[in-house]
Short mmCIF file of C-alpha atoms (C1' of nucleotides) in Angstrom, two decimals:
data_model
loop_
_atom_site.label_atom_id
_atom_site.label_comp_id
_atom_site.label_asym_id
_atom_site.label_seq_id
_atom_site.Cartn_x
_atom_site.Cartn_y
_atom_site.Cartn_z
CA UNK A 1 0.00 0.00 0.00
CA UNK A 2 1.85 3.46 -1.00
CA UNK A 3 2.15 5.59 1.55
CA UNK A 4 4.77 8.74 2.17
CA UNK A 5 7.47 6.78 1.78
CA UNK A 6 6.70 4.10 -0.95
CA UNK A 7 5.46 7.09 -3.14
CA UNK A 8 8.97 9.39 -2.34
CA UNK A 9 10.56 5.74 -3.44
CA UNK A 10 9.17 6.09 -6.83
CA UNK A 11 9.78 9.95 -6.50
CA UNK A 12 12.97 9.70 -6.45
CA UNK A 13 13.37 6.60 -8.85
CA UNK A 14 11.80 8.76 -11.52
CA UNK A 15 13.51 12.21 -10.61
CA UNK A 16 16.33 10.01 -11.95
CA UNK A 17 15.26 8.95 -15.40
CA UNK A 18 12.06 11.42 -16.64
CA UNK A 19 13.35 14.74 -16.68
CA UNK A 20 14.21 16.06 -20.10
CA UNK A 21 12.00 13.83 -21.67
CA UNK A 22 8.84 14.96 -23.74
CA UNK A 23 5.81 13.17 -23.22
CA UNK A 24 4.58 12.62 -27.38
CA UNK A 25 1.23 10.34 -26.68
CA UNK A 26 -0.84 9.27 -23.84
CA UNK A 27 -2.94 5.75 -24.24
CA UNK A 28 -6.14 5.53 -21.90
CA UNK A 29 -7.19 1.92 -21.44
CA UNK A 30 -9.12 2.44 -18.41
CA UNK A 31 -10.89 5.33 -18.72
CA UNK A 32 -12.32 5.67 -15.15
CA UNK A 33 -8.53 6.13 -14.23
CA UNK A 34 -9.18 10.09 -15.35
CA UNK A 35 -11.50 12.31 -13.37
CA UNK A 36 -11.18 15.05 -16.08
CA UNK A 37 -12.24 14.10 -19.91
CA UNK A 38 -9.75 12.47 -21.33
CA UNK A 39 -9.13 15.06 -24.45
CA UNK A 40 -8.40 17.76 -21.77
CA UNK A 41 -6.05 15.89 -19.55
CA UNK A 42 -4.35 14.76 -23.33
CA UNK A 43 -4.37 18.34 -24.36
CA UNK A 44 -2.40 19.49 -21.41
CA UNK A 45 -0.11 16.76 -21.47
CA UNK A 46 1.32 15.80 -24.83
CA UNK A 47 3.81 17.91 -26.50
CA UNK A 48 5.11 18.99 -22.88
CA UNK A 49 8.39 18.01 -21.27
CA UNK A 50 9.08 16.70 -17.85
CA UNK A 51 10.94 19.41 -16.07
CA UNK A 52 10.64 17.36 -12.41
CA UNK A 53 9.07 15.00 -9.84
CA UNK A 54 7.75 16.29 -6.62
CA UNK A 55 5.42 15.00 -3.66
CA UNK A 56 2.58 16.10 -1.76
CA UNK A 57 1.90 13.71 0.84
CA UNK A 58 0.84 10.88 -1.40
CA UNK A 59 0.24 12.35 -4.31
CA UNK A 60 3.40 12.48 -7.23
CA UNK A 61 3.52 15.82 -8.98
CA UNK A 62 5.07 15.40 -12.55
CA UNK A 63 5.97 19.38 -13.80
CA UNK A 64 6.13 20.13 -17.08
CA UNK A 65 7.56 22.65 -19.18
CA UNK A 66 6.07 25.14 -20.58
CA UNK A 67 3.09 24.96 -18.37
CA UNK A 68 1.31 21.96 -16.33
CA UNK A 69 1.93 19.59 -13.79
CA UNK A 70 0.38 16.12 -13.82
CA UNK A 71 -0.79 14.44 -10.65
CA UNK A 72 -0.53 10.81 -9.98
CA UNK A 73 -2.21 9.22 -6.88
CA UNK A 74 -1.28 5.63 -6.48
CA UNK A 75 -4.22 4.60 -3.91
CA UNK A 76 -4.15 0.89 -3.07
CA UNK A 77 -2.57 -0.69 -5.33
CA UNK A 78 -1.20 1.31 -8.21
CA UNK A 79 2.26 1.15 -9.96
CA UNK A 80 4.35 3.50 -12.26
CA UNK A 81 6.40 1.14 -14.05
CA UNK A 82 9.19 1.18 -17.05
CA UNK A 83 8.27 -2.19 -17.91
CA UNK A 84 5.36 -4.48 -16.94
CA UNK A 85 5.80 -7.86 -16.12
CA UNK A 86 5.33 -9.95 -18.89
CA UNK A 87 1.62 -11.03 -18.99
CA UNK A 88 0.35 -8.54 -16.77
CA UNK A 89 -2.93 -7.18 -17.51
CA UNK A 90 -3.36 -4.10 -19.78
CA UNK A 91 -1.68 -1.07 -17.85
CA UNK A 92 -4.25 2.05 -17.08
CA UNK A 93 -2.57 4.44 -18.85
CA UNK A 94 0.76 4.89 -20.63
CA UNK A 95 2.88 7.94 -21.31
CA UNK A 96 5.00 7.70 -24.61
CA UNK A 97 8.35 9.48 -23.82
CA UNK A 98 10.79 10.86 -26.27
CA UNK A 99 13.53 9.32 -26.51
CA UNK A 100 11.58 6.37 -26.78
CA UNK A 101 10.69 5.28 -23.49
CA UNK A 102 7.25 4.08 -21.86
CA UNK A 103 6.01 4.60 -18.39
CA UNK A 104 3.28 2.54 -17.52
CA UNK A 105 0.42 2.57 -14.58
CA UNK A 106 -0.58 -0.49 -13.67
CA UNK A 107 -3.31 -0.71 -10.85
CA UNK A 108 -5.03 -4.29 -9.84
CA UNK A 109 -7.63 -2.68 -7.82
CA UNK A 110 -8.56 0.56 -10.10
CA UNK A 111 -8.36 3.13 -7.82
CA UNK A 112 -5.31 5.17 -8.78
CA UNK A 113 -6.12 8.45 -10.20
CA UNK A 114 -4.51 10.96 -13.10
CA UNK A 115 -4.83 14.50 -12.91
CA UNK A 116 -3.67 17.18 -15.42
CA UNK A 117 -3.38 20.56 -14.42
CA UNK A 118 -2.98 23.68 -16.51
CA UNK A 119 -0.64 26.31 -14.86
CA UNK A 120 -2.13 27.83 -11.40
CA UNK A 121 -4.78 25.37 -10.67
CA UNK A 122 -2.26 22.97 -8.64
CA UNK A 123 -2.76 25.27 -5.37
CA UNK A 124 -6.72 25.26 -5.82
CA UNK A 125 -6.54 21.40 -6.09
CA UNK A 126 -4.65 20.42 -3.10
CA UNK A 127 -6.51 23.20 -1.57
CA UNK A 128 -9.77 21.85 -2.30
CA UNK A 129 -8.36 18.33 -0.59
CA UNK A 130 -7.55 20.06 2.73
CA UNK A 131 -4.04 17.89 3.02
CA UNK A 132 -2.60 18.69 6.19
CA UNK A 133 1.30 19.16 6.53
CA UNK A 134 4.30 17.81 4.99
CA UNK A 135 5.69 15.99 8.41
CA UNK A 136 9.10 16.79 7.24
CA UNK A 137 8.49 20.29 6.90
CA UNK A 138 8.68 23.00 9.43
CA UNK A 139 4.73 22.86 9.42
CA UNK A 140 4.60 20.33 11.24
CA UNK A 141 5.82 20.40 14.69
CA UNK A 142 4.51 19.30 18.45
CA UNK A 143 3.36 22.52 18.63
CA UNK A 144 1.21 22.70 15.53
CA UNK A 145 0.44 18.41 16.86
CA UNK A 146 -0.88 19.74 20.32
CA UNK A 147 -2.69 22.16 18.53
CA UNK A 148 -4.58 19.68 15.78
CA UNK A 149 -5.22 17.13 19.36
CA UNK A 150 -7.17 19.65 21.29
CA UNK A 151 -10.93 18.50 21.72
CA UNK A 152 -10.32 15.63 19.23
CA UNK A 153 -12.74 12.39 20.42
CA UNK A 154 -11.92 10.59 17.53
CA UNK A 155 -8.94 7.62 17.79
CA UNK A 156 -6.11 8.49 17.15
CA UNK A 157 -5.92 5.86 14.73
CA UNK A 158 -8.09 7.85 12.63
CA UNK A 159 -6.58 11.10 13.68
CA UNK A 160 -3.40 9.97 12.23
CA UNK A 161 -5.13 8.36 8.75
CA UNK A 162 -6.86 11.86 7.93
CA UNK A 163 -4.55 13.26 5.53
CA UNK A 164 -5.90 16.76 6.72
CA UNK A 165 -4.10 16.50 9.84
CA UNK A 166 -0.89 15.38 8.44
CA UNK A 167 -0.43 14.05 4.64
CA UNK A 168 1.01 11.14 3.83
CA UNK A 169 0.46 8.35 6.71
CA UNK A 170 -1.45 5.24 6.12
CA UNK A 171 -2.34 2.25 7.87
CA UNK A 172 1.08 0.78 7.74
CA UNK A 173 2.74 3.57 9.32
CA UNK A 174 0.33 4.60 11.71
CA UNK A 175 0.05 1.38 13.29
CA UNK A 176 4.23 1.55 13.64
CA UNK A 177 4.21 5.13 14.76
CA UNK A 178 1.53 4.14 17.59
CA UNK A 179 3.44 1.17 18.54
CA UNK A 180 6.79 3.17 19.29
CA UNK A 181 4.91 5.80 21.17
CA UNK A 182 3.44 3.51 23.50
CA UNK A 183 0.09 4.61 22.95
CA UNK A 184 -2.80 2.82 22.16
CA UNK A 185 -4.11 3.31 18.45
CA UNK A 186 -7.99 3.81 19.89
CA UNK A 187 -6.98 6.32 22.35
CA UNK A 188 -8.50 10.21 22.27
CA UNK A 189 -6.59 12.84 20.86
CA UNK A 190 -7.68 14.97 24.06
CA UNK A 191 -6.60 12.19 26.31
CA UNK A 192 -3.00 12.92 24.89
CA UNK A 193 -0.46 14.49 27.69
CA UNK A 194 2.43 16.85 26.21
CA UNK A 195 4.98 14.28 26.71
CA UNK A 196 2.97 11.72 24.63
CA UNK A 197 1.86 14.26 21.82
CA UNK A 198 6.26 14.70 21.40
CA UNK A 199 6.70 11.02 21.45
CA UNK A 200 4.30 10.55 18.74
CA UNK A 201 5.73 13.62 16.56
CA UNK A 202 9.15 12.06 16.73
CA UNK A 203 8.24 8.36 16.30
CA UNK A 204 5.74 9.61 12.98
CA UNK A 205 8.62 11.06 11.65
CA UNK A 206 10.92 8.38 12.27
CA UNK A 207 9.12 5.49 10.86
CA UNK A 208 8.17 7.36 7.97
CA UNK A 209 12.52 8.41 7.69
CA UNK A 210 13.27 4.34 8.35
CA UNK A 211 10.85 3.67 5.41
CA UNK A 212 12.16 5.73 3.08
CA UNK A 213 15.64 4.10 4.09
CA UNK A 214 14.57 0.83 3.70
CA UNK A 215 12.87 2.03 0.30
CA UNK A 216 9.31 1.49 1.53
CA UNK A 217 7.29 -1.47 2.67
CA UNK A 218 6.25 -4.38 0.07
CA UNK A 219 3.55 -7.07 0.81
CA UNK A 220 2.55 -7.79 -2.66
CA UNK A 221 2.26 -5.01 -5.12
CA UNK A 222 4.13 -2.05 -4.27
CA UNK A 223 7.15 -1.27 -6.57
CA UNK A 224 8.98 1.08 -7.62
CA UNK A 225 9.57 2.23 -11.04
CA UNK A 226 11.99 -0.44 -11.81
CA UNK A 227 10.23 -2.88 -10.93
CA UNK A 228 11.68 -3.07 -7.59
CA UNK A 229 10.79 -4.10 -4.07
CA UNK A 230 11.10 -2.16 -0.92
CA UNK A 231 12.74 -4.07 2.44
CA UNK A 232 10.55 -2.30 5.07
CA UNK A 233 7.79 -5.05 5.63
CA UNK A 234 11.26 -6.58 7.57
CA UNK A 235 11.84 -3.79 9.93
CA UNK A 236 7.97 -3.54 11.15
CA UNK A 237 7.17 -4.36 14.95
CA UNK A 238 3.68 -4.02 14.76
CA UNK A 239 1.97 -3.65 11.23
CA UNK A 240 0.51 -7.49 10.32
CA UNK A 241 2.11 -9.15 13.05
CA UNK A 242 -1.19 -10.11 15.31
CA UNK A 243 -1.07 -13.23 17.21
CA UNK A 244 2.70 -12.49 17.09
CA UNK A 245 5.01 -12.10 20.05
CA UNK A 246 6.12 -7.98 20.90
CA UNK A 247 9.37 -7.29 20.54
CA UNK A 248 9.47 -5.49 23.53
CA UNK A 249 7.96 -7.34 26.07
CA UNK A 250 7.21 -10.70 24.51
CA UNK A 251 3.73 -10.52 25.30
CA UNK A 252 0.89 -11.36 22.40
CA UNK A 253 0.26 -8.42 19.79
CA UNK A 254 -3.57 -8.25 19.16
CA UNK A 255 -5.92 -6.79 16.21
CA UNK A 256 -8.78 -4.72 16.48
CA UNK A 257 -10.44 -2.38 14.03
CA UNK A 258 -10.17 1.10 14.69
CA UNK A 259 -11.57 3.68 12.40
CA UNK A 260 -12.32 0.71 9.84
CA UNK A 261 -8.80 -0.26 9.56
CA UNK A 262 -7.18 -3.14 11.00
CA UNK A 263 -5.44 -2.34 13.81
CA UNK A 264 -2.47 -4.04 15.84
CA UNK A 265 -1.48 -2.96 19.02
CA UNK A 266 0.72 -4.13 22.30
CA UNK A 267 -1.35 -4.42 25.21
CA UNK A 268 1.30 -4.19 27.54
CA UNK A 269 3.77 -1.45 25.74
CA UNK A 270 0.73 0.97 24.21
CA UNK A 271 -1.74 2.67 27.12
"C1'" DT B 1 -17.30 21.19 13.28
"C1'" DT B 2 -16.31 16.60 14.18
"C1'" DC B 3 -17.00 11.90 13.72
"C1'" DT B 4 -18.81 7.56 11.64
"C1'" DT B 5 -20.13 4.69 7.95
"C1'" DA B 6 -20.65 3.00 3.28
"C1'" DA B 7 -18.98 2.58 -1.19
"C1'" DC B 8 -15.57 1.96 -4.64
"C1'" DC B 9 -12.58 -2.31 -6.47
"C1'" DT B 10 -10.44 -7.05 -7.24
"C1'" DG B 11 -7.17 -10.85 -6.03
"C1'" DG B 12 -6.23 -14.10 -2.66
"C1'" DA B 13 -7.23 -16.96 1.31
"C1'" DG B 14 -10.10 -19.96 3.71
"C1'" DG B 15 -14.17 -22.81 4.40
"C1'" DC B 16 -17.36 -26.11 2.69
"C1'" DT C 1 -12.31 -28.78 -8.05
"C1'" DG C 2 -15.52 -25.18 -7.73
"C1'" DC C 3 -18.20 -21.95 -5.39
"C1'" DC C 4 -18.95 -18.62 -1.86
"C1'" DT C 5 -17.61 -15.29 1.62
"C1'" DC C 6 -14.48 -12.39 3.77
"C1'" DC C 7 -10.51 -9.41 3.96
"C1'" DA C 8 -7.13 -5.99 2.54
"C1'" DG C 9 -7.18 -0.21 2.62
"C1'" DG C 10 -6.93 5.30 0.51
"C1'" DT C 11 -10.27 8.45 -0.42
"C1'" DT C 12 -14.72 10.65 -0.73
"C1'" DA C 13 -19.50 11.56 0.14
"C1'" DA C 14 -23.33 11.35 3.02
"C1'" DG C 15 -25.44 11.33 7.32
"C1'" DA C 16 -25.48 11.78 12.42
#
DNA sequence: TTCTTAACCTGGAGGC
DNA sequence: TGCCTCCAGGTTAAGA
């Protein structure tokens, strides 16, 4: 599942390779993959070159010169690939580069999303999402944490999932985040003292660093643009490992749902 | 304003 | 072997 760091995986994979190169056709075969109609998004894509890959939380921001960004949002399941596997279904969408070179987005589950921008409409669209901060950015700090807690009832589970509190974190991460905080994914963001609120801020930020390290977490689809796996799924102490033993204090980890996610949690290390 | 729930979507696992 | 049901989860819309 792409999250912050599995998407600034593929970020950076591509920051490598696209730039420079002019996008000269764009093949639809699944047209639900478009929000906009499809002659727009081709009208303000082809004939443009890639100028450079940026992120926004979990979205991928292609810009392109003159004018235009394109927006890629992986969701569940999707992949920006070079090459397919052999015998892979039909990808999404394709971009034919010049120099000859394809870049294709497979997605088994359908719900990754293209977006093409013209100049000055990026701002309105992540606008219109409400994403929260960058959590590497100076936005986001205890301070501006404490601040987003106060009154909150909700888990902080789902505190933690809503990208308008803070872009980028998924299930995988929250769950890991949780667990080195000590804190108990269904506990209320009011119930939160100052001391726990800095915990969490620094264990957010450093399984989110440790994933992009390990070069994101891979259960069965994510890749990167080669192709590639991440290692993270290795270095995860709570994420999928219910009925398991905590490293911590050996005790059972268990699984609840929280906020509609599967959730698993230490009952001994997380209060 | 905040929170909860359903829906979207499909492959894989498990049960019978 | 084949069929059925459940589960996985990022985002959005609707309702409480």
């Amino acid at each position: 599942m792409p999250e912050l760091p599995e998407v600034e995986v593929v970020r950076r994979r591509l920051a490598a390779c696209l730039p420079g190169l002019v996008l000269r056709g764009l093949v639809v075969n699944d047209p639900t993959v478009v929000e906009q109609p499809e002659d727009e998004v081709r009208a303000r894509l082809v004939g443009r070159r890639v100028s450079g890959l940026r992120r926004r939380g979990k979205y991928l921001i292609v810009d392109l010169a003159p004018d235009g960004v394109a927006v890629v949002h992986l969701r569940m399941t999707g992949q920006l690939l070079f090459r397919p596997e052999p015998g892979s279904r039909p990808s999404r969408f394709v971009w034919l580069l010049e120099p000859a070179t394809e870049l294709h987005f497979q997605d088994v589950r359908r719900f990754g999303r293209l977006w093409a921008l013209a100049a000055g409409e990026e701002d309105a669209f992540f606008a219109a999402r409400g994403l929260g901060p960058e959590p590497f950015s100076d936005a986001f700090s205890v301070a501006y944490l404490a601040q987003r807690l106060r009154g909150r009832r909700a888990p902080l589970k789902s505190f933690l999932l809503d990208q308008r509190n803070l872009a980028g974190v998924g299930n995988i991460y929250a769950d890991e985040a949780l667990f080195l905080a000590g804190i108990r994914p269904s506990r209320r963001g009011v119930t939160l003292t100052r001391k726990e609120t800095a915990r969490l801020f620094d264990t957010v930020k450093h399984v989110l660093e440790l994933g992009i390290k390990n070069r994101g977490t891979t259960f069965s689809n994510y890749r990167d643009a080669q192709g590639e796996s991440g290692s993270n799924q290795t270095s995860l102490q709570a994420y999928g490992r219910y009925g398991e033993a905590c490293y911590r204090c050996g005790g059972e980890l268990k699984r609840a749902t929280v906020g509609q996610r599967t959730t698993t949690w230490c009952p001994n290390c997380q209060r």
